[in-house]
PDB file of C-alpha atoms and ligand atoms in Angstrom:
ATOM      1  CA  MET A   1       0.000   0.000   0.000  1.00 44.00           C
ATOM      2  CA  SER A   2       1.381   3.457  -0.857  1.00 43.00           C
ATOM      3  CA  TRP A   3       2.110   5.986   1.867  1.00 44.00           C
ATOM      4  CA  SER A   4      -0.776   8.181   0.646  1.00 42.00           C
ATOM      5  CA  ASN A   5      -3.221   5.275   0.962  1.00 43.00           C
ATOM      6  CA  ARG A   6      -1.758   4.413   4.334  1.00 44.00           C
ATOM      7  CA  LEU A   7      -2.223   8.030   5.424  1.00 42.00           C
ATOM      8  CA  PHE A   8      -5.876   7.882   4.276  1.00 40.00           C
ATOM      9  CA  CYS A   9      -6.454   4.685   6.273  1.00 39.00           C
ATOM     10  CA  ALA A  10      -4.697   6.235   9.252  1.00 40.00           C
ATOM     11  CA  LEU A  11      -7.032   9.237   9.109  1.00 38.00           C
ATOM     12  CA  ILE A  12     -10.052   6.931   9.193  1.00 37.00           C
ATOM     13  CA  VAL A  13      -8.572   5.052  12.147  1.00 38.00           C
ATOM     14  CA  SER A  14      -7.774   8.358  13.815  1.00 40.00           C
ATOM     15  CA  ALA A  15     -11.363   9.443  13.419  1.00 39.00           C
ATOM     16  CA  ALA A  16     -12.504   6.191  15.013  1.00 39.00           C
ATOM     17  CA  ILE A  17     -10.047   6.726  17.829  1.00 38.00           C
ATOM     18  CA  LEU A  18     -11.405  10.207  18.440  1.00 38.00           C
ATOM     19  CA  VAL A  19     -14.851   8.690  18.854  1.00 36.00           C
ATOM     20  CA  CYS A  20     -13.939   5.536  20.745  1.00 36.00           C
ATOM     21  CA  GLY A  21     -10.619   6.322  22.436  1.00 39.00           C
ATOM     22  CA  VAL A  22      -7.420   4.355  21.827  1.00 41.00           C
ATOM     23  CA  ALA A  23      -7.911   0.601  21.950  1.00 43.00           C
ATOM     24  CA  GLN A  24      -5.658  -0.350  24.843  1.00 43.00           C
ATOM     25  CA  THR A  25      -4.684  -3.680  23.270  1.00 47.00           C
ATOM     26  CA  GLU A  26      -3.004  -1.715  20.465  1.00 88.00           C
ATOM     27  CA  VAL A  27      -0.917   0.366  22.813  1.00 97.00           C
ATOM     28  CA  LYS A  28       2.769  -0.294  22.264  1.00 98.00           C
ATOM     29  CA  ILE A  29       5.209  -0.985  25.065  1.00 98.00           C
ATOM     30  CA  ILE A  30       8.625   0.311  23.997  1.00 99.00           C
ATOM     31  CA  ALA A  31      11.371  -1.041  26.239  1.00 99.00           C
ATOM     32  CA  HIS A  32      13.629   1.988  26.667  1.00 98.00           C
ATOM     33  CA  ARG A  33      17.236   0.743  26.420  1.00 98.00           C
ATOM     34  CA  GLY A  34      15.809  -2.705  27.299  1.00 98.00           C
ATOM     35  CA  ALA A  35      14.289  -3.357  30.717  1.00 98.00           C
ATOM     36  CA  SER A  36      16.727  -0.714  31.915  1.00 98.00           C
ATOM     37  CA  GLY A  37      14.971  -0.248  35.232  1.00 98.00           C
ATOM     38  CA  TYR A  38      16.211  -3.693  36.239  1.00 98.00           C
ATOM     39  CA  LEU A  39      19.449  -4.397  34.362  1.00 98.00           C
ATOM     40  CA  PRO A  40      22.184  -2.140  32.917  1.00 98.00           C
ATOM     41  CA  GLU A  41      20.876  -0.302  29.858  1.00 98.00           C
ATOM     42  CA  HIS A  42      21.497  -1.536  26.319  1.00 98.00           C
ATOM     43  CA  THR A  43      22.815  -4.942  27.414  1.00 98.00           C
ATOM     44  CA  LEU A  44      21.552  -8.147  25.843  1.00 98.00           C
ATOM     45  CA  ALA A  45      20.370  -9.202  29.297  1.00 98.00           C
ATOM     46  CA  ALA A  46      18.234  -6.053  29.589  1.00 98.00           C
ATOM     47  CA  TYR A  47      16.762  -6.646  26.133  1.00 98.00           C
ATOM     48  CA  ALA A  48      16.019 -10.316  26.851  1.00 98.00           C
ATOM     49  CA  MET A  49      14.267  -9.338  30.080  1.00 98.00           C
ATOM     50  CA  ALA A  50      12.172  -6.750  28.246  1.00 98.00           C
ATOM     51  CA  HIS A  51      11.167  -9.332  25.655  1.00 98.00           C
ATOM     52  CA  ALA A  52      10.108 -11.719  28.419  1.00 98.00           C
ATOM     53  CA  MET A  53       8.141  -8.957  30.158  1.00 98.00           C
ATOM     54  CA  GLY A  54       5.940  -8.451  27.127  1.00 98.00           C
ATOM     55  CA  ALA A  55       7.463  -5.445  25.405  1.00 98.00           C
ATOM     56  CA  ASP A  56       6.296  -4.784  21.845  1.00 98.00           C
ATOM     57  CA  TYR A  57       9.536  -3.055  20.814  1.00 99.00           C
ATOM     58  CA  LEU A  58      13.125  -3.120  22.075  1.00 99.00           C
ATOM     59  CA  GLU A  59      14.753   0.312  21.909  1.00 98.00           C
ATOM     60  CA  PRO A  60      18.464   0.813  21.301  1.00 98.00           C
ATOM     61  CA  ASP A  61      20.242   4.117  20.931  1.00 98.00           C
ATOM     62  CA  LEU A  62      22.962   3.684  18.331  1.00 98.00           C
ATOM     63  CA  ALA A  63      26.576   4.823  18.122  1.00 98.00           C
ATOM     64  CA  VAL A  64      29.361   3.975  15.669  1.00 98.00           C
ATOM     65  CA  THR A  65      32.783   2.492  16.478  1.00 98.00           C
ATOM     66  CA  LYS A  66      36.047   3.626  14.883  1.00 98.00           C
ATOM     67  CA  ASP A  67      35.799   0.694  12.456  1.00 98.00           C
ATOM     68  CA  GLY A  68      32.220   1.487  11.477  1.00 98.00           C
ATOM     69  CA  VAL A  69      30.196  -0.959  13.565  1.00 98.00           C
ATOM     70  CA  LEU A  70      26.828   0.041  15.035  1.00 98.00           C
ATOM     71  CA  ILE A  71      26.694  -0.481  18.781  1.00 99.00           C
ATOM     72  CA  CYS A  72      23.929  -0.002  21.347  1.00 98.00           C
ATOM     73  CA  LEU A  73      24.928   3.030  23.413  1.00 98.00           C
ATOM     74  CA  HIS A  74      23.197   6.180  24.585  1.00 98.00           C
ATOM     75  CA  ASP A  75      26.098   8.559  25.138  1.00 98.00           C
ATOM     76  CA  MET A  76      28.761   9.515  22.614  1.00 98.00           C
ATOM     77  CA  THR A  77      31.177   8.670  25.417  1.00 98.00           C
ATOM     78  CA  LEU A  78      31.836   5.488  27.350  1.00 98.00           C
ATOM     79  CA  GLU A  79      32.782   6.441  30.886  1.00 98.00           C
ATOM     80  CA  ALA A  80      29.294   6.737  32.406  1.00 98.00           C
ATOM     81  CA  THR A  81      28.329   3.147  31.634  1.00 98.00           C
ATOM     82  CA  THR A  82      31.581   1.181  31.248  1.00 98.00           C
ATOM     83  CA  ASP A  83      34.976   0.662  32.883  1.00 98.00           C
ATOM     84  CA  VAL A  84      36.786   2.361  29.979  1.00 98.00           C
ATOM     85  CA  ALA A  85      38.751   4.650  32.332  1.00 98.00           C
ATOM     86  CA  ASP A  86      40.338   1.582  33.956  1.00 98.00           C
ATOM     87  CA  VAL A  87      40.909  -0.431  30.766  1.00 98.00           C
ATOM     88  CA  PHE A  88      42.149   2.413  28.542  1.00 98.00           C
ATOM     89  CA  PRO A  89      43.329   5.132  30.974  1.00 98.00           C
ATOM     90  CA  ASP A  90      45.320   6.976  28.285  1.00 98.00           C
ATOM     91  CA  ARG A  91      42.666   7.125  25.576  1.00 98.00           C
ATOM     92  CA  ALA A  92      40.559  10.068  26.748  1.00 98.00           C
ATOM     93  CA  ARG A  93      40.418  13.177  24.576  1.00 98.00           C
ATOM     94  CA  GLU A  94      41.611  16.537  25.858  1.00 98.00           C
ATOM     95  CA  ASP A  95      38.189  17.109  27.363  1.00 98.00           C
ATOM     96  CA  GLY A  96      38.775  14.126  29.643  1.00 98.00           C
ATOM     97  CA  ARG A  97      36.174  11.927  27.953  1.00 98.00           C
ATOM     98  CA  TRP A  98      36.386   8.591  26.153  1.00 98.00           C
ATOM     99  CA  TYR A  99      34.473   8.696  22.830  1.00 98.00           C
ATOM    100  CA  ALA A 100      33.093   5.451  21.412  1.00 98.00           C
ATOM    101  CA  VAL A 101      34.040   6.549  17.906  1.00 98.00           C
ATOM    102  CA  ASP A 102      37.726   6.490  18.926  1.00 98.00           C
ATOM    103  CA  PHE A 103      37.635   2.746  19.709  1.00 98.00           C
ATOM    104  CA  THR A 104      37.417  -0.318  17.465  1.00 98.00           C
ATOM    105  CA  LEU A 105      34.817  -2.959  18.154  1.00 98.00           C
ATOM    106  CA  GLU A 106      37.562  -5.296  19.362  1.00 98.00           C
ATOM    107  CA  GLU A 107      38.526  -2.665  21.944  1.00 98.00           C
ATOM    108  CA  ILE A 108      34.922  -1.912  22.856  1.00 98.00           C
ATOM    109  CA  LYS A 109      34.373  -5.602  23.564  1.00 98.00           C
ATOM    110  CA  GLN A 110      37.139  -5.493  26.202  1.00 98.00           C
ATOM    111  CA  LEU A 111      34.951  -3.216  28.314  1.00 98.00           C
ATOM    112  CA  THR A 112      32.346  -4.265  30.830  1.00 98.00           C
ATOM    113  CA  VAL A 113      29.110  -2.364  31.262  1.00 98.00           C
ATOM    114  CA  LYS A 114      28.077  -0.904  34.581  1.00 96.00           C
ATOM    115  CA  GLU A 115      24.729   0.439  35.739  1.00 97.00           C
ATOM    116  CA  ARG A 116      24.282   4.185  35.143  1.00 97.00           C
ATOM    117  CA  PHE A 117      22.103   4.882  38.195  1.00 96.00           C
ATOM    118  CA  SER A 118      23.093   4.050  41.780  1.00 95.00           C
ATOM    119  CA  ARG A 119      19.508   3.257  42.770  1.00 95.00           C
ATOM    120  CA  ARG A 120      19.240   0.363  40.305  1.00 97.00           C
ATOM    121  CA  PHE A 121      21.339  -2.742  39.543  1.00 97.00           C
ATOM    122  CA  PRO A 122      24.503  -2.776  41.716  1.00 97.00           C
ATOM    123  CA  GLN A 123      27.051  -0.529  40.015  1.00 96.00           C
ATOM    124  CA  GLU A 124      30.015  -2.587  41.208  1.00 95.00           C
ATOM    125  CA  THR A 125      28.694  -5.650  39.340  1.00 95.00           C
ATOM    126  CA  HIS A 126      30.276  -5.868  35.886  1.00 91.00           C
ATOM    127  CA  LEU A 127      28.671  -8.839  34.154  1.00 96.00           C
ATOM    128  CA  PHE A 128      27.910  -7.486  30.703  1.00 98.00           C
ATOM    129  CA  GLN A 129      29.478  -6.311  27.453  1.00 98.00           C
ATOM    130  CA  ILE A 130      28.392  -3.554  25.091  1.00 98.00           C
ATOM    131  CA  ALA A 131      26.119  -5.138  22.483  1.00 98.00           C
ATOM    132  CA  THR A 132      26.326  -4.504  18.771  1.00 98.00           C
ATOM    133  CA  PHE A 133      23.132  -3.594  16.969  1.00 99.00           C
ATOM    134  CA  GLU A 134      23.460  -6.818  14.998  1.00 99.00           C
ATOM    135  CA  GLU A 135      23.603  -8.829  18.218  1.00 98.00           C
ATOM    136  CA  LEU A 136      20.440  -7.107  19.433  1.00 98.00           C
ATOM    137  CA  ILE A 137      18.678  -8.015  16.202  1.00 99.00           C
ATOM    138  CA  GLN A 138      19.821 -11.634  16.428  1.00 99.00           C
ATOM    139  CA  LEU A 139      18.643 -11.792  20.039  1.00 99.00           C
ATOM    140  CA  THR A 140      15.271 -10.296  19.141  1.00 99.00           C
ATOM    141  CA  GLN A 141      14.706 -12.599  16.195  1.00 98.00           C
ATOM    142  CA  GLY A 142      15.939 -15.598  18.191  1.00 98.00           C
ATOM    143  CA  LEU A 143      13.544 -14.884  21.047  1.00 98.00           C
ATOM    144  CA  ASN A 144      10.746 -14.268  18.568  1.00 98.00           C
ATOM    145  CA  ALA A 145      11.410 -17.716  17.094  1.00 98.00           C
ATOM    146  CA  SER A 146      11.611 -19.502  20.430  1.00 98.00           C
ATOM    147  CA  THR A 147       8.598 -17.756  21.995  1.00 98.00           C
ATOM    148  CA  GLY A 148       6.342 -17.366  18.966  1.00 98.00           C
ATOM    149  CA  ARG A 149       6.061 -13.643  19.596  1.00 98.00           C
ATOM    150  CA  ASP A 150       6.791 -10.854  17.093  1.00 98.00           C
ATOM    151  CA  VAL A 151       8.618  -8.179  19.018  1.00 98.00           C
ATOM    152  CA  GLY A 152       9.941  -5.291  16.951  1.00 98.00           C
ATOM    153  CA  ILE A 153      12.952  -3.021  17.232  1.00 99.00           C
ATOM    154  CA  TYR A 154      13.000   0.765  17.630  1.00 99.00           C
ATOM    155  CA  PRO A 155      16.531   2.043  16.858  1.00 99.00           C
ATOM    156  CA  GLU A 156      17.483   5.667  17.419  1.00 98.00           C
ATOM    157  CA  LEU A 157      20.099   7.416  15.293  1.00 98.00           C
ATOM    158  CA  LYS A 158      21.815   9.264  18.151  1.00 98.00           C
ATOM    159  CA  ASP A 159      23.959  12.304  17.405  1.00 97.00           C
ATOM    160  CA  PRO A 160      23.864  11.709  13.620  1.00 98.00           C
ATOM    161  CA  VAL A 161      25.678  14.944  12.738  1.00 98.00           C
ATOM    162  CA  PHE A 162      28.591  14.010  15.016  1.00 98.00           C
ATOM    163  CA  TYR A 163      29.029  10.580  13.384  1.00 98.00           C
ATOM    164  CA  GLU A 164      28.610  11.854   9.830  1.00 97.00           C
ATOM    165  CA  ARG A 165      31.289  14.500  10.530  1.00 97.00           C
ATOM    166  CA  ALA A 166      33.534  11.727  11.863  1.00 98.00           C
ATOM    167  CA  GLY A 167      33.280  10.117   8.433  1.00 98.00           C
ATOM    168  CA  HIS A 168      30.693   7.421   9.114  1.00 98.00           C
ATOM    169  CA  ALA A 169      27.653   6.922   6.875  1.00 98.00           C
ATOM    170  CA  PHE A 170      25.514   6.414   9.970  1.00 98.00           C
ATOM    171  CA  SER A 171      22.082   6.302   8.316  1.00 98.00           C
ATOM    172  CA  ALA A 172      23.304   4.047   5.508  1.00 98.00           C
ATOM    173  CA  LEU A 173      24.867   1.660   8.033  1.00 98.00           C
ATOM    174  CA  LEU A 174      21.517   1.408   9.792  1.00 98.00           C
ATOM    175  CA  LEU A 175      19.596   0.747   6.597  1.00 98.00           C
ATOM    176  CA  GLU A 176      22.125  -1.906   5.506  1.00 98.00           C
ATOM    177  CA  MET A 177      21.734  -3.756   8.797  1.00 98.00           C
ATOM    178  CA  LEU A 178      17.942  -3.545   8.691  1.00 98.00           C
ATOM    179  CA  GLU A 179      17.939  -4.894   5.145  1.00 98.00           C
ATOM    180  CA  LYS A 180      20.287  -7.748   6.095  1.00 98.00           C
ATOM    181  CA  TYR A 181      17.759  -8.951   8.667  1.00 98.00           C
ATOM    182  CA  GLY A 182      14.593  -8.389   6.666  1.00 98.00           C
ATOM    183  CA  TYR A 183      13.336  -5.136   8.179  1.00 98.00           C
ATOM    184  CA  THR A 184      12.338  -3.654   4.829  1.00 98.00           C
ATOM    185  CA  GLY A 185       9.250  -1.881   3.509  1.00 98.00           C
ATOM    186  CA  PRO A 186       6.522   0.107   5.249  1.00 98.00           C
ATOM    187  CA  ASP A 187       5.217  -2.889   7.211  1.00 98.00           C
ATOM    188  CA  ALA A 188       8.542  -3.875   8.771  1.00 98.00           C
ATOM    189  CA  ASN A 189       8.357  -4.371  12.512  1.00 98.00           C
ATOM    190  CA  VAL A 190      10.620  -1.443  13.179  1.00 98.00           C
ATOM    191  CA  TYR A 191      10.456   2.268  13.875  1.00 98.00           C
ATOM    192  CA  ILE A 192      13.503   4.378  13.073  1.00 98.00           C
ATOM    193  CA  GLN A 193      13.646   7.374  15.421  1.00 98.00           C
ATOM    194  CA  CYS A 194      15.728  10.525  15.502  1.00 98.00           C
ATOM    195  CA  PHE A 195      15.622  14.044  16.979  1.00 98.00           C
ATOM    196  CA  VAL A 196      17.078  15.594  13.822  1.00 98.00           C
ATOM    197  CA  PRO A 197      14.441  16.281  11.129  1.00 98.00           C
ATOM    198  CA  THR A 198      16.991  16.540   8.323  1.00 98.00           C
ATOM    199  CA  THR A 199      18.339  13.084   9.136  1.00 98.00           C
ATOM    200  CA  LEU A 200      14.853  11.556   8.873  1.00 98.00           C
ATOM    201  CA  LYS A 201      14.058  13.454   5.668  1.00 98.00           C
ATOM    202  CA  ARG A 202      17.319  12.278   4.158  1.00 98.00           C
ATOM    203  CA  LEU A 203      16.523   8.696   5.117  1.00 98.00           C
ATOM    204  CA  ARG A 204      13.179   8.953   3.338  1.00 98.00           C
ATOM    205  CA  ASP A 205      14.058  11.107   0.348  1.00 97.00           C
ATOM    206  CA  ASP A 206      17.705  10.384  -0.439  1.00 98.00           C
ATOM    207  CA  LEU A 207      18.378   6.917   0.969  1.00 98.00           C
ATOM    208  CA  GLY A 208      15.009   5.431   0.003  1.00 97.00           C
ATOM    209  CA  ALA A 209      14.015   4.222   3.451  1.00 98.00           C
ATOM    210  CA  GLU A 210      10.487   2.815   3.412  1.00 98.00           C
ATOM    211  CA  GLN A 211      10.388   1.775   7.056  1.00 98.00           C
ATOM    212  CA  PRO A 212       8.202   3.686   9.547  1.00 98.00           C
ATOM    213  CA  LEU A 213       9.949   6.783  10.899  1.00 98.00           C
ATOM    214  CA  VAL A 214       9.374   8.622  14.176  1.00 98.00           C
ATOM    215  CA  GLN A 215      10.289  12.247  14.767  1.00 99.00           C
ATOM    216  CA  LEU A 216      11.513  12.642  18.327  1.00 99.00           C
ATOM    217  CA  ILE A 217      10.684  16.015  19.903  1.00 98.00           C
ATOM    218  CA  SER A 218      12.639  17.123  22.941  1.00 98.00           C
ATOM    219  CA  ASN A 219      11.377  19.462  25.636  1.00 98.00           C
ATOM    220  CA  ARG A 220      13.820  22.159  24.591  1.00 98.00           C
ATOM    221  CA  SER A 221      12.514  25.361  23.036  1.00 98.00           C
ATOM    222  CA  LEU A 222      14.558  24.896  19.861  1.00 97.00           C
ATOM    223  CA  GLN A 223      12.114  22.119  18.917  1.00 98.00           C
ATOM    224  CA  ASP A 224       8.936  24.100  19.732  1.00 98.00           C
ATOM    225  CA  ALA A 225       8.176  24.640  16.050  1.00 98.00           C
ATOM    226  CA  LEU A 226       7.717  20.900  15.558  1.00 98.00           C
ATOM    227  CA  VAL A 227       4.586  20.794  17.723  1.00 98.00           C
ATOM    228  CA  THR A 228       2.762  23.601  15.923  1.00 98.00           C
ATOM    229  CA  ASP A 229       0.132  22.656  13.329  1.00 98.00           C
ATOM    230  CA  GLU A 230       2.588  23.614  10.612  1.00 98.00           C
ATOM    231  CA  GLY A 231       5.325  21.572  12.225  1.00 98.00           C
ATOM    232  CA  LEU A 232       3.097  18.501  12.440  1.00 98.00           C
ATOM    233  CA  ASP A 233       2.005  19.007   8.830  1.00 98.00           C
ATOM    234  CA  GLU A 234       5.643  18.899   7.832  1.00 98.00           C
ATOM    235  CA  ILE A 235       6.435  15.839   9.970  1.00 98.00           C
ATOM    236  CA  ALA A 236       3.520  13.988   8.369  1.00 98.00           C
ATOM    237  CA  THR A 237       5.223  14.344   4.985  1.00 98.00           C
ATOM    238  CA  TYR A 238       8.099  12.071   6.005  1.00 98.00           C
ATOM    239  CA  ALA A 239       7.257  10.272   9.295  1.00 98.00           C
ATOM    240  CA  GLN A 240       4.603   7.955  10.692  1.00 98.00           C
ATOM    241  CA  GLY A 241       4.830   9.087  14.291  1.00 98.00           C
ATOM    242  CA  ILE A 242       6.178  11.482  16.884  1.00 99.00           C
ATOM    243  CA  GLY A 243       8.072  10.697  20.051  1.00 99.00           C
ATOM    244  CA  PRO A 244       7.638  13.784  22.214  1.00 98.00           C
ATOM    245  CA  HIS A 245       8.972  14.380  25.699  1.00 98.00           C
ATOM    246  CA  LYS A 246       6.004  13.526  27.922  1.00 98.00           C
ATOM    247  CA  ASN A 247       5.931  17.035  29.394  1.00 98.00           C
ATOM    248  CA  ARG A 248       4.941  18.416  25.995  1.00 98.00           C
ATOM    249  CA  ILE A 249       1.689  16.444  26.155  1.00 98.00           C
ATOM    250  CA  GLU A 250       0.980  17.599  29.693  1.00 97.00           C
ATOM    251  CA  LYS A 251       1.554  21.207  28.608  1.00 97.00           C
ATOM    252  CA  ASP A 252      -0.675  20.813  25.569  1.00 98.00           C
ATOM    253  CA  PRO A 253      -2.804  17.639  25.450  1.00 98.00           C
ATOM    254  CA  THR A 254      -4.109  18.635  22.005  1.00 98.00           C
ATOM    255  CA  LEU A 255      -0.730  17.578  20.646  1.00 98.00           C
ATOM    256  CA  VAL A 256      -2.001  13.973  20.610  1.00 98.00           C
ATOM    257  CA  SER A 257      -5.240  14.638  18.738  1.00 98.00           C
ATOM    258  CA  ARG A 258      -3.504  17.011  16.323  1.00 98.00           C
ATOM    259  CA  ALA A 259      -0.896  14.332  15.568  1.00 98.00           C
ATOM    260  CA  HIS A 260      -3.590  11.649  15.185  1.00 98.00           C
ATOM    261  CA  ALA A 261      -5.472  13.899  12.766  1.00 98.00           C
ATOM    262  CA  ARG A 262      -2.373  13.807  10.564  1.00 98.00           C
ATOM    263  CA  GLY A 263      -2.036  10.026  10.747  1.00 98.00           C
ATOM    264  CA  LEU A 264       0.848  10.148  13.216  1.00 98.00           C
ATOM    265  CA  VAL A 265       1.132   7.781  16.149  1.00 98.00           C
ATOM    266  CA  VAL A 266       2.263   9.308  19.449  1.00 98.00           C
ATOM    267  CA  HIS A 267       4.897   7.570  21.600  1.00 99.00           C
ATOM    268  CA  PRO A 268       6.088   9.851  24.442  1.00 98.00           C
ATOM    269  CA  TYR A 269       9.224   9.243  26.518  1.00 98.00           C
ATOM    270  CA  THR A 270      10.273   8.246  29.216  1.00 98.00           C
ATOM    271  CA  PHE A 271       8.276   6.613  32.021  1.00 98.00           C
ATOM    272  CA  ARG A 272      10.198   5.248  35.029  1.00 97.00           C
ATOM    273  CA  ASP A 273       8.955   3.697  38.223  1.00 95.00           C
ATOM    274  CA  ASP A 274      11.838   5.096  40.255  1.00 93.00           C
ATOM    275  CA  VAL A 275      11.543   8.680  38.966  1.00 93.00           C
ATOM    276  CA  THR A 276       7.903   9.648  38.971  1.00 92.00           C
ATOM    277  CA  PRO A 277       6.720  13.266  38.874  1.00 93.00           C
ATOM    278  CA  ASP A 278       5.415  14.435  42.253  1.00 92.00           C
ATOM    279  CA  LYS A 279       1.826  14.689  41.107  1.00 95.00           C
ATOM    280  CA  TYR A 280       1.636  10.951  40.445  1.00 97.00           C
ATOM    281  CA  ALA A 281       1.774   8.279  43.122  1.00 96.00           C
ATOM    282  CA  SER A 282       3.498   5.855  40.775  1.00 97.00           C
ATOM    283  CA  MET A 283       4.534   5.204  37.199  1.00 98.00           C
ATOM    284  CA  ALA A 284       1.403   3.086  36.864  1.00 98.00           C
ATOM    285  CA  GLU A 285      -0.798   6.040  37.769  1.00 98.00           C
ATOM    286  CA  GLU A 286       1.122   8.339  35.437  1.00 98.00           C
ATOM    287  CA  LEU A 287       0.739   5.884  32.563  1.00 98.00           C
ATOM    288  CA  ARG A 288      -2.979   5.436  33.250  1.00 98.00           C
ATOM    289  CA  VAL A 289      -3.449   9.173  32.834  1.00 98.00           C
ATOM    290  CA  PHE A 290      -1.487   9.247  29.585  1.00 98.00           C
ATOM    291  CA  LEU A 291      -3.390   6.244  28.214  1.00 98.00           C
ATOM    292  CA  THR A 292      -6.921   7.158  29.260  1.00 98.00           C
ATOM    293  CA  GLU A 293      -6.896  10.964  29.259  1.00 98.00           C
ATOM    294  CA  TYR A 294      -4.302  11.777  26.624  1.00 98.00           C
ATOM    295  CA  ASN A 295      -4.839   8.759  24.306  1.00 98.00           C
ATOM    296  CA  ILE A 296      -1.218   8.011  23.546  1.00 98.00           C
ATOM    297  CA  ASP A 297      -0.443   5.042  21.278  1.00 98.00           C
ATOM    298  CA  GLY A 298       2.557   3.751  23.152  1.00 98.00           C
ATOM    299  CA  ALA A 299       5.325   4.827  25.492  1.00 98.00           C
ATOM    300  CA  PHE A 300       9.031   4.471  26.115  1.00 98.00           C
ATOM    301  CA  VAL A 301       9.377   2.811  29.520  1.00 98.00           C
ATOM    302  CA  ASP A 302      12.245   1.617  31.688  1.00 98.00           C
ATOM    303  CA  HIS A 303       9.884  -0.861  33.391  1.00 98.00           C
ATOM    304  CA  PRO A 304       7.952  -2.773  30.672  1.00 98.00           C
ATOM    305  CA  ASP A 305       6.281  -5.115  33.168  1.00 98.00           C
ATOM    306  CA  ILE A 306       4.523  -2.217  34.873  1.00 98.00           C
ATOM    307  CA  MET A 307       3.174  -0.864  31.590  1.00 98.00           C
ATOM    308  CA  LYS A 308       1.991  -4.370  30.696  1.00 98.00           C
ATOM    309  CA  GLN A 309       0.079  -4.582  33.986  1.00 98.00           C
ATOM    310  CA  VAL A 310      -1.489  -1.160  33.454  1.00 98.00           C
ATOM    311  CA  ILE A 311      -2.663  -2.072  29.947  1.00 97.00           C
ATOM    312  CA  GLU A 312      -4.103  -5.408  31.081  1.00 97.00           C
ATOM    313  CA  ALA A 313      -5.975  -3.703  33.913  1.00 96.00           C
ATOM    314  CA  LEU A 314      -7.538  -1.234  31.443  1.00 95.00           C
ATOM    315  CA  ASP A 315      -8.617  -3.891  28.923  1.00 86.00           C
TER     316      ASP A 315
HETATM  317  O1  G3P B   1      14.245   7.712  22.076  1.00 58.70           O
HETATM  318  C1  G3P B   1      13.293   8.170  22.967  1.00 58.70           C
HETATM  319  C2  G3P B   1      14.014   8.580  24.164  1.00 58.70           C
HETATM  320  O2  G3P B   1      14.820   7.496  24.498  1.00 58.70           O
HETATM  321  C3  G3P B   1      14.844   9.777  23.896  1.00 58.70           C
HETATM  322  O3  G3P B   1      15.611  10.050  24.973  1.00 58.70           O
HETATM  323  O4  G3P B   1      17.890  10.391  25.677  1.00 58.70           O
HETATM  324  O5  G3P B   1      16.681   8.379  26.431  1.00 58.70           O
HETATM  325  O6  G3P B   1      17.437   8.556  24.092  1.00 58.70           O
HETATM  326  P1  G3P B   1      16.966   9.305  25.290  1.00 58.70           P
HETATM  327 CA1   CA B   2      16.456   6.772  22.772  1.00 58.70          CA
END
């Protein structure tokens, strides 16, 4: 089906949603960096746990190694989540930071991953390696085969300008890997997400990406234009959804209905059971509000099991 026909169908569905509310069974649980509330983020263990907890999508942020391999990593630098300072004490840049792009995959694999937050998995426990994006895909497809489920992936092109300037064809590397594992066409079980509109437009227009795209929208004022009617009109020309900071929806709940009216799904980030805004008693309560009052279509969560319980209780 062409994107214009898909947009037409989406508008009809959106109209039905406006009348009936979002069907809770369709709400997507996006495991943010894996089940990162329980295990160190971006590790295969965290992704496996999220799959077992019932996530619909496993979310990796992506970075690129010196030798051009996609790895699952949030920061451009390694020191917050690995023991790089101990293993390679002399490899920091002048700013005192260790950049992933300065290390080969063979070097990256010598590191062990530690928990980012002291309140979560014990930070002194170093059981895990940095995962490549390919390993995450193999894990996902392996678990899908062994469990009979069809969990998707939700990769984010993180800091694309930085990696392109470093000489890496970041977007092309992503598309090559998706193609290798069958994530092709508009119905592929994948969303490609990015904060940078030009990167998404280039994926669609220049690199021929047909996969669903999601425009991330931060809470910073420099992205305010994206949530205007004109901004959403523009996003709808190249993307199938938006991933706004959750505070944007609280500030202006019409963002959801205005996005739906343009055929865009709405997946806000990030819901955590150990960092809940004061006005909510728990992440479960916060999610219930976003699902029943704001009609979101899915959410990035550090605790997929809690979102699963909330959805089941609403069904
Ligand atoms: O990708 C959605 C959300 O994860 C964006 O925030 O910084 O956790 O990647 P961040
Ligand atoms: Ca992300």
